[in-house]
Tab-separated table of C-alpha atoms in Angstrom:
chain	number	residue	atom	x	y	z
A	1	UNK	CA	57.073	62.056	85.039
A	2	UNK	CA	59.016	65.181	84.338
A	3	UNK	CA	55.812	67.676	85.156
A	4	UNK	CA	56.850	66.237	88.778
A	5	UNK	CA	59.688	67.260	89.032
A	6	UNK	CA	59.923	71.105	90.356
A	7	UNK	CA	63.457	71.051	88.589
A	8	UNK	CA	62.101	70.306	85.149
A	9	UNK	CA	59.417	72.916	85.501
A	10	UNK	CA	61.776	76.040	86.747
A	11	UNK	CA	64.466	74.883	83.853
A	12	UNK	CA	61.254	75.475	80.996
A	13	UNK	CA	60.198	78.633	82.818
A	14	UNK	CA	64.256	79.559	82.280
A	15	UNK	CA	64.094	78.415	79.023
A	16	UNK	CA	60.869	80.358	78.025
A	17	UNK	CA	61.931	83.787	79.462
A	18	UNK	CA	65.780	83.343	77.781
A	19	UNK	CA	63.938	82.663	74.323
A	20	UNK	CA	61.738	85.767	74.898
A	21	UNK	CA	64.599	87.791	75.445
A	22	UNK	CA	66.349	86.916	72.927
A	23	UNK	CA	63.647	87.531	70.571
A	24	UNK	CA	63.222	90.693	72.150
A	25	UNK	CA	66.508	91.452	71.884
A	26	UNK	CA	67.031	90.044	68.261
A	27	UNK	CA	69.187	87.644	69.163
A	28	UNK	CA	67.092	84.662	68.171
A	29	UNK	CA	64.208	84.900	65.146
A	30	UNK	CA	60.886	83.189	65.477
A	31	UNK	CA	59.704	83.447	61.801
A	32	UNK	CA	59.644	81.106	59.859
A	33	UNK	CA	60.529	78.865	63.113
A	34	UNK	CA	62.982	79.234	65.666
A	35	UNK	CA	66.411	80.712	64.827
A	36	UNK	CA	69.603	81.202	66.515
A	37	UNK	CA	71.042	84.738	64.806
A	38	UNK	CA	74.050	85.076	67.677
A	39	UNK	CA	76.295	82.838	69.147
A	40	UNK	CA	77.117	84.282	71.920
A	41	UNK	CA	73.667	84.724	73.122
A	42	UNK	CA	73.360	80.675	72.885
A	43	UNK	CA	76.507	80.033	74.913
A	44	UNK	CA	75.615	82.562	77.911
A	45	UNK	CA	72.134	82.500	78.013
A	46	UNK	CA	70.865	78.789	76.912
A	47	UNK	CA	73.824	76.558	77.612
A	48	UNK	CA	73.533	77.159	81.290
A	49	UNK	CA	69.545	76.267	81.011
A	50	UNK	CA	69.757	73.486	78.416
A	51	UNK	CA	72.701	71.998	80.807
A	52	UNK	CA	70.117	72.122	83.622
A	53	UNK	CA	67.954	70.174	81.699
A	54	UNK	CA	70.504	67.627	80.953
A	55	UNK	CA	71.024	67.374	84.669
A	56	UNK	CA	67.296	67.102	85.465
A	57	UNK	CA	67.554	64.227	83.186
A	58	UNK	CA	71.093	62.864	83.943
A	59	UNK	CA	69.943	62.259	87.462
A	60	UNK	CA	66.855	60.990	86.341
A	61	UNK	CA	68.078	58.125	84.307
A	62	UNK	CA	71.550	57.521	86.240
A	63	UNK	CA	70.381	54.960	89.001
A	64	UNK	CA	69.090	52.883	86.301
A	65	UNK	CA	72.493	53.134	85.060
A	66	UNK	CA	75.405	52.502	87.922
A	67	UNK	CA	75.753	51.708	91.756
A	68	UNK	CA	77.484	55.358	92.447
A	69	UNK	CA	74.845	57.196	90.971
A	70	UNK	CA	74.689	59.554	94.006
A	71	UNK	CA	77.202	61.258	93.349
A	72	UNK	CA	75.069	63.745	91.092
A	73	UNK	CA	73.339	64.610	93.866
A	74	UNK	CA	75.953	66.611	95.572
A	75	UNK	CA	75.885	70.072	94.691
A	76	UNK	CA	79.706	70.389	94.086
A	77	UNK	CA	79.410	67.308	91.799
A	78	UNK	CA	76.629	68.755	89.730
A	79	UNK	CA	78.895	72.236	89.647
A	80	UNK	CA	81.764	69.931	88.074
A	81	UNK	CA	80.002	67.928	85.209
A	82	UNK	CA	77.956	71.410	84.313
A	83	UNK	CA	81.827	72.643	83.804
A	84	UNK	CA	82.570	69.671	82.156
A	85	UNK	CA	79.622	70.085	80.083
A	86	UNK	CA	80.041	73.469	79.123
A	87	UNK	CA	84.459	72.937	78.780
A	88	UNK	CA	83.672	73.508	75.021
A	89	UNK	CA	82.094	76.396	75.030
A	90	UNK	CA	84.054	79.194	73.100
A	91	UNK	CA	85.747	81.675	75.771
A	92	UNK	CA	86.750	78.840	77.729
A	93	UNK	CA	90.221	78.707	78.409
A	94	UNK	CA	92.317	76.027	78.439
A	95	UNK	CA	93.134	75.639	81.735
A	96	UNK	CA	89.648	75.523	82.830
A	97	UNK	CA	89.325	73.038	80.258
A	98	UNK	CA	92.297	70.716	81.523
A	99	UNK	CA	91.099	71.304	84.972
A	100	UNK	CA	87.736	70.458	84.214
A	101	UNK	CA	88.641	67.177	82.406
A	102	UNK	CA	91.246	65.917	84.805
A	103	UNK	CA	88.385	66.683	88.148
A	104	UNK	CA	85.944	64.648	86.245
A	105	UNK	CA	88.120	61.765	85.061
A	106	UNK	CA	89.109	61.615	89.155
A	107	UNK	CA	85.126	61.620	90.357
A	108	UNK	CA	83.706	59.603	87.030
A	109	UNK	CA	84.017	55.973	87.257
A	110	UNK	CA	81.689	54.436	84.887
A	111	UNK	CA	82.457	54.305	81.189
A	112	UNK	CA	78.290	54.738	80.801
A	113	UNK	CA	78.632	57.202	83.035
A	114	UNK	CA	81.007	59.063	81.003
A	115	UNK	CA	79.202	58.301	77.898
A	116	UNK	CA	76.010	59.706	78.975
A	117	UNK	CA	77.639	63.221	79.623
A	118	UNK	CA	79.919	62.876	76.631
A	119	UNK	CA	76.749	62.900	74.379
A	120	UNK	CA	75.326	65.317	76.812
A	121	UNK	CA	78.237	67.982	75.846
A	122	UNK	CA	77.793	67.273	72.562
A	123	UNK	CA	74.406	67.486	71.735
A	124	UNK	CA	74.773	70.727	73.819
A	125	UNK	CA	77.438	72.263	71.787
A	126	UNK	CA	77.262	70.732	68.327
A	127	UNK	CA	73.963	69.321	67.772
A	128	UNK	CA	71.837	72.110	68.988
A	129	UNK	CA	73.481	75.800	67.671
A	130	UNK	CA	73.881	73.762	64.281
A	131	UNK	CA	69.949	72.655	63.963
A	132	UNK	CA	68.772	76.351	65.150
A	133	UNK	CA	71.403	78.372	63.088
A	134	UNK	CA	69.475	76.565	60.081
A	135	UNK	CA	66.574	78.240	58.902
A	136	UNK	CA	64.008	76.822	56.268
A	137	UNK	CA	62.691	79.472	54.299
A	138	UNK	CA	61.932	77.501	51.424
A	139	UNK	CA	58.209	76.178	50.808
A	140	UNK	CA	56.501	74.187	48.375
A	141	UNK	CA	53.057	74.773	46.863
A	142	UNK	CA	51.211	73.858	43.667
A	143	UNK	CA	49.749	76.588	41.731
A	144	UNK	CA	46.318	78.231	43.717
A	145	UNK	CA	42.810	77.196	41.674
A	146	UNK	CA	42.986	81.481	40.801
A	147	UNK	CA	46.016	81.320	39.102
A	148	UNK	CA	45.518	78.430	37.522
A	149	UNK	CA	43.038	79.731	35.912
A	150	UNK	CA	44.234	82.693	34.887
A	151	UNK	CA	47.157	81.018	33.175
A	152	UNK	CA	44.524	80.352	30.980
A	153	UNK	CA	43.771	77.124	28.872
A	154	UNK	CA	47.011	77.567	27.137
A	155	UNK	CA	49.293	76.561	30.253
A	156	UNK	CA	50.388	72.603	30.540
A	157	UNK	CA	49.120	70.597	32.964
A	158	UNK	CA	52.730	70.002	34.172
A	159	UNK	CA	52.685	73.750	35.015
A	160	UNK	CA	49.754	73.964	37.138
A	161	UNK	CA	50.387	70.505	39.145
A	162	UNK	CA	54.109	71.357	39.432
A	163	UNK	CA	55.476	72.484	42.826
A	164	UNK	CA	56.820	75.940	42.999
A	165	UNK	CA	59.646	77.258	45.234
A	166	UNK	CA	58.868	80.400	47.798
A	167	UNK	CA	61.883	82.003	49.395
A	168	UNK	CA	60.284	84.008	52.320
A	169	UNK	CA	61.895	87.022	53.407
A	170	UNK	CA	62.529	87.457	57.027
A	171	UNK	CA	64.367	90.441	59.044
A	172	UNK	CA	67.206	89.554	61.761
């Protein structure tokens, strides 16, 4: 449904080029997996693409939702909840924050209206720089057949069947 849309498609081409950059740039890692390294390279360069996204999908799901669901449609309106969206952000000042807040409380009705772009905010602000600052370097492997064997017949069995920590080294 989304491959439709020509929306969805320019926000992943966005997306794509913004990760390459920053792993060009050494602002994100890509080994062992995907890895924020700065902050401020998540709040100016994917917040305004991963708050696309949340639009493509906002307006995607809204009718289903409420009567005034046109209201997204408007390009003013869609400038407003991305502001609202991104009110969090650090380097937002309060003002723009208050101003933000009291424009959308005025032009948002619907409590599952409101809902939908609290989590929204959220999940762009909280959620999502938490799960990519985390990285995972620890694996878990049993003992190789090679080793095993040259641990001789001496070693327990507990030792070769047990599962042995590997810290990987990676480079910012």
């Amino acid at each position: 449904e989304l491959r439709q849309s020509s929306n969805a498609m320019e926000c992943l081409k966005k997306l794509k080029a913004a990760l390459q950059k920053g792993t060009k740039e050494r602002m994100l890692m890509q080994i062992p997996h995907l890895v924020l390294l700065r902050d401020n390279f998540y709040y100016n360069e994917i917040v305004p693409i991963i708050t696309e996204w949340a639009m493509v999908y906002i307006t995607r799901v809204q009718p289903a939702m409420s009567d005034d669901a046109s209201h997204l449609q408007d390009q003013d309106q869609r400038n407003l909840v991305v502001s609202y969206i991104s009110r969090t952000c650090p380097g937002v000042s309060k003002a723009d924050k208050q101003r933000a807040e009291a424009q959308f409380a005025k032009t948002f009705t619907s409590v599952t209206d409101i809902k939908l772009l609290n989590l929204a905010t959220d999940w762009i602000n909280i959620y999502l720089p938490h799960c990519l600052r985390k990285i995972d370097r620890v694996t878990f492997g049993l003992m190789s057949e090679a080793r095993a064997q040259g641990e001789g017949a001496n070693a327990p069995l507990s030792r070769i069947k047990l599962a042995i920590p590997f810290i990987g080294k990676d480079v910012p």
